mmCIF file of C-alpha atoms in Angstrom:
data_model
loop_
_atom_site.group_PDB
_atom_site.id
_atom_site.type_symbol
_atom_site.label_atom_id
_atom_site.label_comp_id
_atom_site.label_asym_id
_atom_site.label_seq_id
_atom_site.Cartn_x
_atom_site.Cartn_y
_atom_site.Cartn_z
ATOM 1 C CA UNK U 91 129.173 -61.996 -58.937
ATOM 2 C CA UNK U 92 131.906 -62.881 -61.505
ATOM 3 C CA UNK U 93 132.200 -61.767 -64.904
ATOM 4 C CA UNK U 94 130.181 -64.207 -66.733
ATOM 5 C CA UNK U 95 127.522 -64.475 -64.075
ATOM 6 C CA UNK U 96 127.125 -60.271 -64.472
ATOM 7 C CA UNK U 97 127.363 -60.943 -68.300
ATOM 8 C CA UNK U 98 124.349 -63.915 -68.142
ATOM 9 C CA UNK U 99 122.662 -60.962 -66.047
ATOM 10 C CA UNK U 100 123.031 -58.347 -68.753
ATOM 11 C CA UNK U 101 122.432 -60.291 -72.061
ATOM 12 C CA UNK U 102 119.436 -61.334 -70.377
ATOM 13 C CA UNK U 103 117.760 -57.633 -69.258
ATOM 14 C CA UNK U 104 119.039 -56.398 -73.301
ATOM 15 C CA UNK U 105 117.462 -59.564 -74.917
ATOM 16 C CA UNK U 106 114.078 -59.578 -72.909
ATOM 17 C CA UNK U 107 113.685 -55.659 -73.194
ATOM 18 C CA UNK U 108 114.227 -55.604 -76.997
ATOM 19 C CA UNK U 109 111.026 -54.931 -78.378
ATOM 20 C CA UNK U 110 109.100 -57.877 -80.039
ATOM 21 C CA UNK U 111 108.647 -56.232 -83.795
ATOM 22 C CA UNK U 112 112.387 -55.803 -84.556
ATOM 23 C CA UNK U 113 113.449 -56.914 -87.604
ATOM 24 C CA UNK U 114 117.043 -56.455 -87.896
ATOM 25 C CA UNK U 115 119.130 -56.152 -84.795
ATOM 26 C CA UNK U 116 122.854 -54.723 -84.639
ATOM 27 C CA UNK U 117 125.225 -55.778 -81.368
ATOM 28 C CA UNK U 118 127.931 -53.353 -80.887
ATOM 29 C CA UNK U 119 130.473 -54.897 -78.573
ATOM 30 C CA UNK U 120 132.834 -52.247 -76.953
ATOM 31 C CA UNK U 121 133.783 -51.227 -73.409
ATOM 32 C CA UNK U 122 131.414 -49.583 -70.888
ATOM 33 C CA UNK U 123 134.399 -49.542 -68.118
ATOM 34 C CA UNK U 124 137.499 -49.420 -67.478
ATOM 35 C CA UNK U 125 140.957 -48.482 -69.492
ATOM 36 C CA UNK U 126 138.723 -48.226 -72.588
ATOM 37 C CA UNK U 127 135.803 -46.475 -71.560
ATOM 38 C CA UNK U 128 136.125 -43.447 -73.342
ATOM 39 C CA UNK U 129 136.492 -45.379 -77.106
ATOM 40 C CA UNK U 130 133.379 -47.302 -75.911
ATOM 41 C CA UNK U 131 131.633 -43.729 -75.342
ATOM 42 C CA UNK U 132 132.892 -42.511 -78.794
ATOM 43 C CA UNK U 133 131.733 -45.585 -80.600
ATOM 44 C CA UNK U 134 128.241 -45.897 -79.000
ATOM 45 C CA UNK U 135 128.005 -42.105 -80.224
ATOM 46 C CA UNK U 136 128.748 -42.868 -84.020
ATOM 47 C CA UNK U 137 126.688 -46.558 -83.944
ATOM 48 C CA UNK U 138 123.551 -44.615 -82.695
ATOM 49 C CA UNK U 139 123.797 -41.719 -85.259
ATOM 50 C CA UNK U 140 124.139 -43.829 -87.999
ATOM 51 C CA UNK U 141 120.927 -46.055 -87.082
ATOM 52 C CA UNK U 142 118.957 -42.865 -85.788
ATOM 53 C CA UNK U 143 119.653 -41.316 -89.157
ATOM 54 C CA UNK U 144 118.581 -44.869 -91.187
ATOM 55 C CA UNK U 145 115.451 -45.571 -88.487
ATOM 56 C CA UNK U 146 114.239 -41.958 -89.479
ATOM 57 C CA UNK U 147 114.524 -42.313 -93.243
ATOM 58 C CA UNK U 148 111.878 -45.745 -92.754
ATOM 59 C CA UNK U 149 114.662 -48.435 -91.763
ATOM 60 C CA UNK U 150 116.833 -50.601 -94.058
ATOM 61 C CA UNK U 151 115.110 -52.056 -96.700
ATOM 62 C CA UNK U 152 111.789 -51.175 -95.181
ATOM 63 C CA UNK U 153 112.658 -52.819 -91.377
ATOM 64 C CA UNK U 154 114.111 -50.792 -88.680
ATOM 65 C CA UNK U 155 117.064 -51.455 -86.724
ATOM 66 C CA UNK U 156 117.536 -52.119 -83.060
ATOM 67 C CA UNK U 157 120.243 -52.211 -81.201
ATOM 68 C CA UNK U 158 121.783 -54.194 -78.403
ATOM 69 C CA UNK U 159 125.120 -52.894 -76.404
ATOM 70 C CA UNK U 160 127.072 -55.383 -75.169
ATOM 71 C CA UNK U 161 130.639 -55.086 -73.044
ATOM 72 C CA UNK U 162 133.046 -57.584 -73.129
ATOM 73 C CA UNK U 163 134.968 -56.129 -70.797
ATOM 74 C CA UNK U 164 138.361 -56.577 -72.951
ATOM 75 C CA UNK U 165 138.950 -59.683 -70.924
ATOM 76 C CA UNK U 166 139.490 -62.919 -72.994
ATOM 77 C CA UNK U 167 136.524 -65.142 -71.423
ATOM 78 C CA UNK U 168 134.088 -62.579 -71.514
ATOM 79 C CA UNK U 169 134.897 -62.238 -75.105
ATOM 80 C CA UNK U 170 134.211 -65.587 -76.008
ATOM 81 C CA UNK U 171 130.868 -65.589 -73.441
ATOM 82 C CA UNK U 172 129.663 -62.513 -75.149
ATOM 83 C CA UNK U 173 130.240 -64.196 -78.527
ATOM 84 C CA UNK U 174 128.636 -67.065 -77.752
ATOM 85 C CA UNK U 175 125.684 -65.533 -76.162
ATOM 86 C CA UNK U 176 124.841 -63.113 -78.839
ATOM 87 C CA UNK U 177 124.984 -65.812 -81.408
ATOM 88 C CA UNK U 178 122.216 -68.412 -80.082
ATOM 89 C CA UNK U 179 119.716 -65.230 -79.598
ATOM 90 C CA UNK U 180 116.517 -66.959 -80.620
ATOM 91 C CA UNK U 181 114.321 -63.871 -79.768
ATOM 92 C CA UNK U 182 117.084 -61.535 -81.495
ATOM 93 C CA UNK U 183 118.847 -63.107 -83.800
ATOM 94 C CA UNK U 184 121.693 -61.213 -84.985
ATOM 95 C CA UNK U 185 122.164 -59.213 -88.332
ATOM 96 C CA UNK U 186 125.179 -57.766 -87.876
ATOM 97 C CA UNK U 187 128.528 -57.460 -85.074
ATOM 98 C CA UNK U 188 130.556 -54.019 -84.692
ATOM 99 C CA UNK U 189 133.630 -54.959 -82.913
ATOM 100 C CA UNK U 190 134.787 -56.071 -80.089
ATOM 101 C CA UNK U 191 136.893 -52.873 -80.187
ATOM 102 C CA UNK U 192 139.393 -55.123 -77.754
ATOM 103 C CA UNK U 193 141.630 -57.818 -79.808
ATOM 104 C CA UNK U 194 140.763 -60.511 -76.548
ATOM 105 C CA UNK U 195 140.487 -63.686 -78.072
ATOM 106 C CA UNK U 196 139.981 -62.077 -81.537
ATOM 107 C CA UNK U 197 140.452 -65.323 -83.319
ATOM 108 C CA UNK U 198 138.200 -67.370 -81.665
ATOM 109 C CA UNK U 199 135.371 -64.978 -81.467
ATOM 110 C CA UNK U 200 135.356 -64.013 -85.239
ATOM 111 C CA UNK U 201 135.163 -67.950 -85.445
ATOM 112 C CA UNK U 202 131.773 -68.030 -83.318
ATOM 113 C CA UNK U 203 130.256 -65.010 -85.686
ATOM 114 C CA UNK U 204 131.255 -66.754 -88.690
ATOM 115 C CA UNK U 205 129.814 -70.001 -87.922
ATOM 116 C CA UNK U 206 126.866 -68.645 -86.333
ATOM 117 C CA UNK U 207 126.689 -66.719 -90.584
ATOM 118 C CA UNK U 208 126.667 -63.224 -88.430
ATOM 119 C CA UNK U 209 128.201 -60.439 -90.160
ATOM 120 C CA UNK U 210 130.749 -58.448 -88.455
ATOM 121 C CA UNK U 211 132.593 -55.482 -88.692
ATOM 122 C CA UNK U 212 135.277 -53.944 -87.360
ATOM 123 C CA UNK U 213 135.230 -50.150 -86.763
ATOM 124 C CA UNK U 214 139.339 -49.796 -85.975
ATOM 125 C CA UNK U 215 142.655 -50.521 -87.199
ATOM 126 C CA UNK U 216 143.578 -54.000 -86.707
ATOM 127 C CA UNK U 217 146.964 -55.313 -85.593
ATOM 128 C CA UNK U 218 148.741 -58.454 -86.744
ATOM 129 C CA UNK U 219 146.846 -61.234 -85.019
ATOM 130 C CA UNK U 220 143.500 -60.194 -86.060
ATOM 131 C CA UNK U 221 145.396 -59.341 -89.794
ATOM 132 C CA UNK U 222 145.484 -62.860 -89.984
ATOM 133 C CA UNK U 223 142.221 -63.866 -88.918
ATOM 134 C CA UNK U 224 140.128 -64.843 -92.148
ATOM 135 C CA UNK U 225 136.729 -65.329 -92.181
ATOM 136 C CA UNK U 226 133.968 -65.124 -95.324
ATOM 137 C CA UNK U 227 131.741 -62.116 -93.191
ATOM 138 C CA UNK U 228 134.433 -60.108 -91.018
ATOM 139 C CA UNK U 229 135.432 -56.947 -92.477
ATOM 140 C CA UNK U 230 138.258 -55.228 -90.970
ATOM 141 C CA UNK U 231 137.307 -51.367 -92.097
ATOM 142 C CA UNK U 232 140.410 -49.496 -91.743
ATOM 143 C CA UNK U 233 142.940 -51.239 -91.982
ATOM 144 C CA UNK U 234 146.287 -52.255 -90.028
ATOM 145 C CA UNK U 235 147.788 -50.668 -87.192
ATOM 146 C CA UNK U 236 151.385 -51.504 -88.181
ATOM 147 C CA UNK U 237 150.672 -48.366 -90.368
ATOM 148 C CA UNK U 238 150.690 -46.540 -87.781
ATOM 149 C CA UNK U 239 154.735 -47.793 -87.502
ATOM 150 C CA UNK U 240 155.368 -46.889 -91.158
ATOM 151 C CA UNK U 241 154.115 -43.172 -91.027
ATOM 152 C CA UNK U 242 155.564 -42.724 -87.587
ATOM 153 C CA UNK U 243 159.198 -43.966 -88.880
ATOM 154 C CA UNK U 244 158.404 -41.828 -91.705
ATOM 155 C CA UNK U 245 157.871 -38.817 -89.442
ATOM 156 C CA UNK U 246 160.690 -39.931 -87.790
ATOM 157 C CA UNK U 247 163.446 -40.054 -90.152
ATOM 158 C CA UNK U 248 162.717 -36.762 -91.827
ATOM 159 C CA UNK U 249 162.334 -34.889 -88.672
ATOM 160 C CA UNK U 250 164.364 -36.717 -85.971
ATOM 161 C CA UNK U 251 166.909 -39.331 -87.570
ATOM 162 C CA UNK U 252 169.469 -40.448 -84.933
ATOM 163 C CA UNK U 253 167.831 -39.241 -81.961
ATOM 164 C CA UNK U 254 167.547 -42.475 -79.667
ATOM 165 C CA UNK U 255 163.951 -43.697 -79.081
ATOM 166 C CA UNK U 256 162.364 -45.512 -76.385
ATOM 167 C CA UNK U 257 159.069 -47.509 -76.967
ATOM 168 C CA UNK U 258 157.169 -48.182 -73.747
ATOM 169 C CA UNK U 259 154.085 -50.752 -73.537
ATOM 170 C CA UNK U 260 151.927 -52.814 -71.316
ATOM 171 C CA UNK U 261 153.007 -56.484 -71.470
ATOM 172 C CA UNK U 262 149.304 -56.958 -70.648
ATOM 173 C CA UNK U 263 147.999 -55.366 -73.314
ATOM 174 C CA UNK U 264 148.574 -57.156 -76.607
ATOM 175 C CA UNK U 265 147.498 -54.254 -78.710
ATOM 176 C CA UNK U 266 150.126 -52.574 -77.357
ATOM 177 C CA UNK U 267 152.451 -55.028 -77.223
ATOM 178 C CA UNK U 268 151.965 -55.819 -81.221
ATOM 179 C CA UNK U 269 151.722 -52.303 -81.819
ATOM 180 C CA UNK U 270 155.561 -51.842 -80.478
ATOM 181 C CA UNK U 271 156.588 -54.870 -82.058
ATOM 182 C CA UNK U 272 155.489 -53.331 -85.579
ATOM 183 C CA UNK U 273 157.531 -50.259 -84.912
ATOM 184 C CA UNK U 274 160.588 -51.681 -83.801
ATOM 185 C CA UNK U 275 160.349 -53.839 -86.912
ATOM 186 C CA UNK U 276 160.273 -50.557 -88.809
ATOM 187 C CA UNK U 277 163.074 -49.227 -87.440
ATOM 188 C CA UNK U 278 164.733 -52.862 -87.966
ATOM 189 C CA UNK U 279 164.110 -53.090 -91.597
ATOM 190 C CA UNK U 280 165.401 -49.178 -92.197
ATOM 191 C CA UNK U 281 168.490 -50.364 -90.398
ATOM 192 C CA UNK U 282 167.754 -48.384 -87.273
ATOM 193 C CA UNK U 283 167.281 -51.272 -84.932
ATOM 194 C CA UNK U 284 170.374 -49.592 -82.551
ATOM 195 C CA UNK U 285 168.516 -46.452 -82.051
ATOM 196 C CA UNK U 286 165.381 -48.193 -80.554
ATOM 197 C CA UNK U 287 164.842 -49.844 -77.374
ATOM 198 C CA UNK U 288 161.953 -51.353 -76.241
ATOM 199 C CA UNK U 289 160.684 -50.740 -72.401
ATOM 200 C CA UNK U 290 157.481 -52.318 -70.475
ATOM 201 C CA UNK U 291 155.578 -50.708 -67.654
ATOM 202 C CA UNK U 292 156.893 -54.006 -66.081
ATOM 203 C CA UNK U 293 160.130 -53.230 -66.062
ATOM 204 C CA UNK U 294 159.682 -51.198 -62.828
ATOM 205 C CA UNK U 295 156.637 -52.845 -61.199
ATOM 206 C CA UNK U 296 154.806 -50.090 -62.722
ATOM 207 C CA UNK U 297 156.621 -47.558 -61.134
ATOM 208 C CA UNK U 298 156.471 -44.857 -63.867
ATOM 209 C CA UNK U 299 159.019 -42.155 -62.047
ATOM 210 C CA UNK U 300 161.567 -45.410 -62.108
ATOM 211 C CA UNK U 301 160.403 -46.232 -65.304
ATOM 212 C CA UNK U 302 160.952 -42.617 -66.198
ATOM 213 C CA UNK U 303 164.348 -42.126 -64.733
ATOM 214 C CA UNK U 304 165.965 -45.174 -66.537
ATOM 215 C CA UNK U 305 164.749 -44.013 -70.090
ATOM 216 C CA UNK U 306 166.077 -40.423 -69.787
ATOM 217 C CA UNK U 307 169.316 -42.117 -68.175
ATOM 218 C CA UNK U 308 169.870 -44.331 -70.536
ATOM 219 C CA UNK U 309 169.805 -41.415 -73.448
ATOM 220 C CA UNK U 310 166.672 -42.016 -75.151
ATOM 221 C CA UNK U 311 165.916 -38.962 -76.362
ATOM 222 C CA UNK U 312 162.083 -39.537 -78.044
ATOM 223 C CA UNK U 313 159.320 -42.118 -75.993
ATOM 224 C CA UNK U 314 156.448 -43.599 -78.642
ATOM 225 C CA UNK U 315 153.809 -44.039 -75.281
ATOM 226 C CA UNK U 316 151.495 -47.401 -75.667
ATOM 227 C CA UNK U 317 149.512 -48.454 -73.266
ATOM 228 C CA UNK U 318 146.062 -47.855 -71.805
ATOM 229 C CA UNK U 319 145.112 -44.738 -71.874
ATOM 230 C CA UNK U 320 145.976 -44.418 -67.847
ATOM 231 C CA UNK U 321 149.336 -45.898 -68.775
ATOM 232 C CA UNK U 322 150.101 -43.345 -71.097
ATOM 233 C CA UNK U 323 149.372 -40.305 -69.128
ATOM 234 C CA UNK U 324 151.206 -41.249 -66.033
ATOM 235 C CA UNK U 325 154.154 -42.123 -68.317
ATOM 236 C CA UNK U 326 153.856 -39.311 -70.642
ATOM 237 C CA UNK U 327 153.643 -37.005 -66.927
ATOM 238 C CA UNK U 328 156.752 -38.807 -65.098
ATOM 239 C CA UNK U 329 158.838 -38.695 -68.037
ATOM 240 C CA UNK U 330 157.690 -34.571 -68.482
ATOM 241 C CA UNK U 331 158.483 -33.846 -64.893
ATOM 242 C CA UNK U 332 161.804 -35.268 -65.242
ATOM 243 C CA UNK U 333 162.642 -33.285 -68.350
ATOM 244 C CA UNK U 334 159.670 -30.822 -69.686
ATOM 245 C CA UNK U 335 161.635 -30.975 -72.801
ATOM 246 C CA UNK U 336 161.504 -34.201 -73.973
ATOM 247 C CA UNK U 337 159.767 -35.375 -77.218
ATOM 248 C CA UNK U 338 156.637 -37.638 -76.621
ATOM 249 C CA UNK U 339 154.176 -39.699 -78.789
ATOM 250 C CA UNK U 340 151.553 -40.884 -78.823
ATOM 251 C CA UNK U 341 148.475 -42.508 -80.254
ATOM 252 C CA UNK U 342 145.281 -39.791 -79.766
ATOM 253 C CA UNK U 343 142.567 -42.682 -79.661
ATOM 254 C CA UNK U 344 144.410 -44.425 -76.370
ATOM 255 C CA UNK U 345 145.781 -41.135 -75.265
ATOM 256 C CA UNK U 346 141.658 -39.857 -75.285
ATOM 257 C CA UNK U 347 141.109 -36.503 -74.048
ATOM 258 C CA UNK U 348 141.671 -37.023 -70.176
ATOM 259 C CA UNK U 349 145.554 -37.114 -71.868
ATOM 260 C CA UNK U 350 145.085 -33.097 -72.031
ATOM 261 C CA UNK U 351 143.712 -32.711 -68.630
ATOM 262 C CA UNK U 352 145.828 -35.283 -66.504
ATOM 263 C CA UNK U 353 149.300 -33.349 -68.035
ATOM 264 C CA UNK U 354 147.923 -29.568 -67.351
ATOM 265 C CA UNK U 355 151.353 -27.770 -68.568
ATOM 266 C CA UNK U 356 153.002 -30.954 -69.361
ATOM 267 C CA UNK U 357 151.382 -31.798 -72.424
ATOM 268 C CA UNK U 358 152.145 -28.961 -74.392
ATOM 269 C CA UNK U 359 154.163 -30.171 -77.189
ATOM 270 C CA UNK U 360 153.057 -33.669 -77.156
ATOM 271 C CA UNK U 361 152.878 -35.817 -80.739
ATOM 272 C CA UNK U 362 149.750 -37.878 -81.407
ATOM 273 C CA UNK U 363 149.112 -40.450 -84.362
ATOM 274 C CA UNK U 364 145.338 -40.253 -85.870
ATOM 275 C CA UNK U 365 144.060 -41.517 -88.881
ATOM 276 C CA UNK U 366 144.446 -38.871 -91.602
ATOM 277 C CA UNK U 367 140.988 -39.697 -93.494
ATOM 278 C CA UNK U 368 139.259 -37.189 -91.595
ATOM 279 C CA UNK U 369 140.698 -34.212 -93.169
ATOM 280 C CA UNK U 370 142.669 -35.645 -96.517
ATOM 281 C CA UNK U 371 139.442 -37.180 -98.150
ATOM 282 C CA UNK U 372 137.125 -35.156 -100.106
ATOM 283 C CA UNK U 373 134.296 -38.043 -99.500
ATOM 284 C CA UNK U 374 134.647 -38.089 -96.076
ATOM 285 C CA UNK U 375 134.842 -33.808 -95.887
ATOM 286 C CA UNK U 376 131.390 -34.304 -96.659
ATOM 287 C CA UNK U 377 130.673 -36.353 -93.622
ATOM 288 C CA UNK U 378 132.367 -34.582 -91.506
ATOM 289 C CA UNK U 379 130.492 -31.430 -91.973
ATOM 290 C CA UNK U 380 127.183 -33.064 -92.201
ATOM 291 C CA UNK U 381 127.519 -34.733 -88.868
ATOM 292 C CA UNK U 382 129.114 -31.647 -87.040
ATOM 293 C CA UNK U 383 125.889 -29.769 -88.340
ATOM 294 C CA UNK U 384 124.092 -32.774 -86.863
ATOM 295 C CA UNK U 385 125.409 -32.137 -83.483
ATOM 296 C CA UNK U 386 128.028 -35.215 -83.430
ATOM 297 C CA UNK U 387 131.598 -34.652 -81.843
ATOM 298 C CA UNK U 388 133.410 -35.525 -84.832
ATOM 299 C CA UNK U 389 136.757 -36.697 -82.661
ATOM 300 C CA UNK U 390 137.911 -39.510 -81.523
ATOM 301 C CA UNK U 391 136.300 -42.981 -82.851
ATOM 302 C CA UNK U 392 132.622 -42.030 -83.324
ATOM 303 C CA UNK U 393 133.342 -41.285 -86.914
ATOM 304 C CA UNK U 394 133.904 -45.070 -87.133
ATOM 305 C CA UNK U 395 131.334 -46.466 -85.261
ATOM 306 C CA UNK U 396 129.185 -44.282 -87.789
ATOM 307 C CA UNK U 397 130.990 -45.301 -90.696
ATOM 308 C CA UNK U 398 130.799 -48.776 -89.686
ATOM 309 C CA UNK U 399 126.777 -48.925 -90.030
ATOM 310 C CA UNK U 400 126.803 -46.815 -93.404
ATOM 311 C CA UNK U 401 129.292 -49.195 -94.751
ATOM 312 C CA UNK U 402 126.864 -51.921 -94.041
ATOM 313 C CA UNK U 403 123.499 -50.433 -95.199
ATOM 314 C CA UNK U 404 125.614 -50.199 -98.486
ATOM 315 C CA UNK U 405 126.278 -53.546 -98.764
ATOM 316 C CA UNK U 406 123.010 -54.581 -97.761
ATOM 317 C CA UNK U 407 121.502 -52.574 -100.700
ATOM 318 C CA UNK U 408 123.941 -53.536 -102.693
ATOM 319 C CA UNK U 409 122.867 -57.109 -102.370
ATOM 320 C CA UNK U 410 119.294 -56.272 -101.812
ATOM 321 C CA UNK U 411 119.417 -58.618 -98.682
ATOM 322 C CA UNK U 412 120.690 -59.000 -94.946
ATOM 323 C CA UNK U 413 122.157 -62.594 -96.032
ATOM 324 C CA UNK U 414 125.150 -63.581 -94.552
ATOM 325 C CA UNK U 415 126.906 -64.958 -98.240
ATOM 326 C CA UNK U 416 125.359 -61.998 -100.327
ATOM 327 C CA UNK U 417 126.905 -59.603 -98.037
ATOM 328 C CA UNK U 418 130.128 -61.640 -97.876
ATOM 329 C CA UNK U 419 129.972 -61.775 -102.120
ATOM 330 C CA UNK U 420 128.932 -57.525 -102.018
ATOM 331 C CA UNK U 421 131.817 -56.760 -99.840
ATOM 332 C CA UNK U 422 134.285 -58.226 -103.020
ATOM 333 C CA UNK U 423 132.651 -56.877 -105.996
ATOM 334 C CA UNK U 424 134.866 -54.349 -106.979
ATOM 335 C CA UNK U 425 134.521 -51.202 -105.164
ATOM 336 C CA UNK U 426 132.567 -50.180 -102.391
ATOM 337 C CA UNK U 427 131.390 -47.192 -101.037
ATOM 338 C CA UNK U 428 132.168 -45.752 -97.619
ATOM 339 C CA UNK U 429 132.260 -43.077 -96.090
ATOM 340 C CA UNK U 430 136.138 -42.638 -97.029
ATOM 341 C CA UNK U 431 134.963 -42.576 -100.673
ATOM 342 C CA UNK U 432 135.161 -45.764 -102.882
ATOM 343 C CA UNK U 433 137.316 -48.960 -101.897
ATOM 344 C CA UNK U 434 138.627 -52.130 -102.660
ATOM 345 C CA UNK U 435 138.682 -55.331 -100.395
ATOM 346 C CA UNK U 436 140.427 -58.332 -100.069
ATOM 347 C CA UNK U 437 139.616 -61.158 -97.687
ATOM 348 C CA UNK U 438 137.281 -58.738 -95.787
ATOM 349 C CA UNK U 439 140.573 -56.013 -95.753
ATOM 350 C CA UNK U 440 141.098 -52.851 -97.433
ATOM 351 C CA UNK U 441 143.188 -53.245 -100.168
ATOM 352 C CA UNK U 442 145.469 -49.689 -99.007
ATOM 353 C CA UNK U 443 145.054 -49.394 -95.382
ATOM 354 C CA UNK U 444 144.420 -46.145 -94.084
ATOM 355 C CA UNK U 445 147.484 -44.222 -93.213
ATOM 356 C CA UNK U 446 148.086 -41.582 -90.292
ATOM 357 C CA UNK U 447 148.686 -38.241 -89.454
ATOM 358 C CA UNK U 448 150.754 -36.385 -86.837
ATOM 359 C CA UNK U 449 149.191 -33.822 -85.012
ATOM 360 C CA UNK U 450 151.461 -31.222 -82.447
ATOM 361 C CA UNK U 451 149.580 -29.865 -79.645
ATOM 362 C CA UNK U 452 150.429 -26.552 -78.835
ATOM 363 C CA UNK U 453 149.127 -23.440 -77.314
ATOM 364 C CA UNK U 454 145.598 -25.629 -76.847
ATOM 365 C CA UNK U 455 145.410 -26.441 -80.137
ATOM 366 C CA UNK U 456 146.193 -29.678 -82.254
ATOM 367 C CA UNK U 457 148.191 -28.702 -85.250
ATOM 368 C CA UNK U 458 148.878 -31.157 -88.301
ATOM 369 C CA UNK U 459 152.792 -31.666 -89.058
ATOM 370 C CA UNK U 460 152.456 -34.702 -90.921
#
């Protein structure tokens, strides 16, 4: 059965087994497979907490919330598929999108939502193509990912300047394609652009000892990992078991957890980039504590899958309505509340993006440097 066959076959079981009386139904489109698995996981956690919480308090605006599930697979025609699909529910018609957490075919998909007057939000960072994707009712909640290149420069240059650095992605993966793009354009506009070298998993056929051998031969002395988050461990491994001292980074979402237990030994001393609003934030303190009392794993992305509903239930009371245009005209009136305390947004963007921290992990433990 190909891909949009087994999609046809999914939509179809989720659409016929919603129940009849739901007023206001939520799709959250992330993975349930694959690379991306685990940030699907984390997600699902946060999106279901936040509409458990809202279901039990007597719905939103007096009408409960049901949600759908929906993988896209990260793969560019299932994107579009799923897009299309969800939008010409008669039985379900849509309130409200969170995600794709993948960028496939970001463009085109936020086209389908927006004609279709469906709401959507995005729980991550964004990168450059989906920066300049416009619509009236997409809301890109965090931010940019090139931020992730300014604080990691930052970092950088203050604890590190002149060390040579190697940034290795996945040629198949734009994220991380556009996510070393941003950083060597960091580097670039510093004047550092002779420091930095820029390596692909295809370099070597995927061979990550090769792979490994060439970037400690040719000096580098500091590896920024990108990837998926199976690239990154069997990088962040070869490149440790060719010299246990070299400085690695990464990004802790893609890394996930199975980072820790793939590297045993190896990952001691390991850098990884996370968003800093979890522990900076005085607003979003307050979440934190009330959802670890709940029982939530506050790591990883479930924080923004959570933060992604509560965002929305505030512009819906805000505008008193689920309308498509009042939403779009709440979302610009001033500021808004979230969940990282009162913001301001422009073309469906946060005015400041959210910035990043660098956590050390050492003796078990992740430690904040930066």
């Amino acid at each position: 059965m190909n891909c949009f066959y087994k999609y046809i076959a999914l939509s179809s079981f989720l659409l016929l087994s919603a129940p009849v009386n739901a007023k206001v139904t939520v799709a959250l489109i992330a993975p349930k497979a694959g690379d991306y698995l685990q940030q699907g996981i984390e997600l699902s956690k946060g999106v279901h907490k936040a509409i458990d919480e809202i279901n039990s308090q007597g719905g939103l605006r007096g009408k409960k919330i049901h949600l759908l599930e929906v993988d896209d697979e990260c793969n560019n025609a299932m994107a579009i598929s799923t897009a299309q699909m969800l939008a010409v529910s008669k039985e379900n018609p849509l309130n409200l999108v969170i995600g794709p957490y993948c960028a496939n075919s970001f463009d085109t998909v936020a086209d389908v939502f927006a004609h279709a007057k469906i709401f959507q939000i995005i729980p991550t960072t964004v990168n450059y193509s989906q920066a300049k994707t416009i619509k009236r009712g997409l809301v890109k909640m965090l931010g940019y990912t090139n931020q992730q290149a300014v604080d990691f420069f930052q970092f950088y240059n203050k604890n590190f300047a002149g060390q040579k650095v190697a940034i290795i992605s996945n040629t198949n993966d734009a994220d991380s394609t556009q996510e070393a793009e941003a950083i060597l354009k960091e580097f670039s506009k510093h004047g550092k652009s002779t420091i930095i070298r820029h390596y692909t998993y295809q370099m070597t056929d995927k061979d990550y000892d090769d792979l490994a051998e060439k970037i400690i031969d040719e000096l580098n002395q500091i590896a920024f990992i990108l990837g998926t988050s199976k690239n990154i461990r069997k990088m962040a491994r070869a490149i440790r078991e060719e010299n246990e001292d070299f400085i690695i980074f990464t990004n802790k979402y893609r890394a996930t957890d199975e980072y820790i237990r793939y590297l045993d030994r190896w990952a001691e001393g390991t850098y990884f980039m996370e968003l800093r609003g979890k522990d900076d934030n005085p607003e979003f303190a307050e979440t934190l504590v009330k959802l670890r009392l709940s029982g939530l794993d506050t790591e990883g992305l479930s924080l923004y899958g959570y933060s992604a509903v509560k965002l929305w239930q505030e512009l819906v009371n805000k505008a008193k309505s689920f309308d498509y245009n009042k939403l779009s005209a709440a979302l610009n009136d001033k500021t808004i509340k979230t969940e990282f305390g009162n913001k301001m947004f422009h073309n469906g963007a946060p005015k400041v993006s959210e910035s990043y921290a660098v956590y050390k992990y050492e003796n078990e433990t992740f430690n904040k440097v930066y």
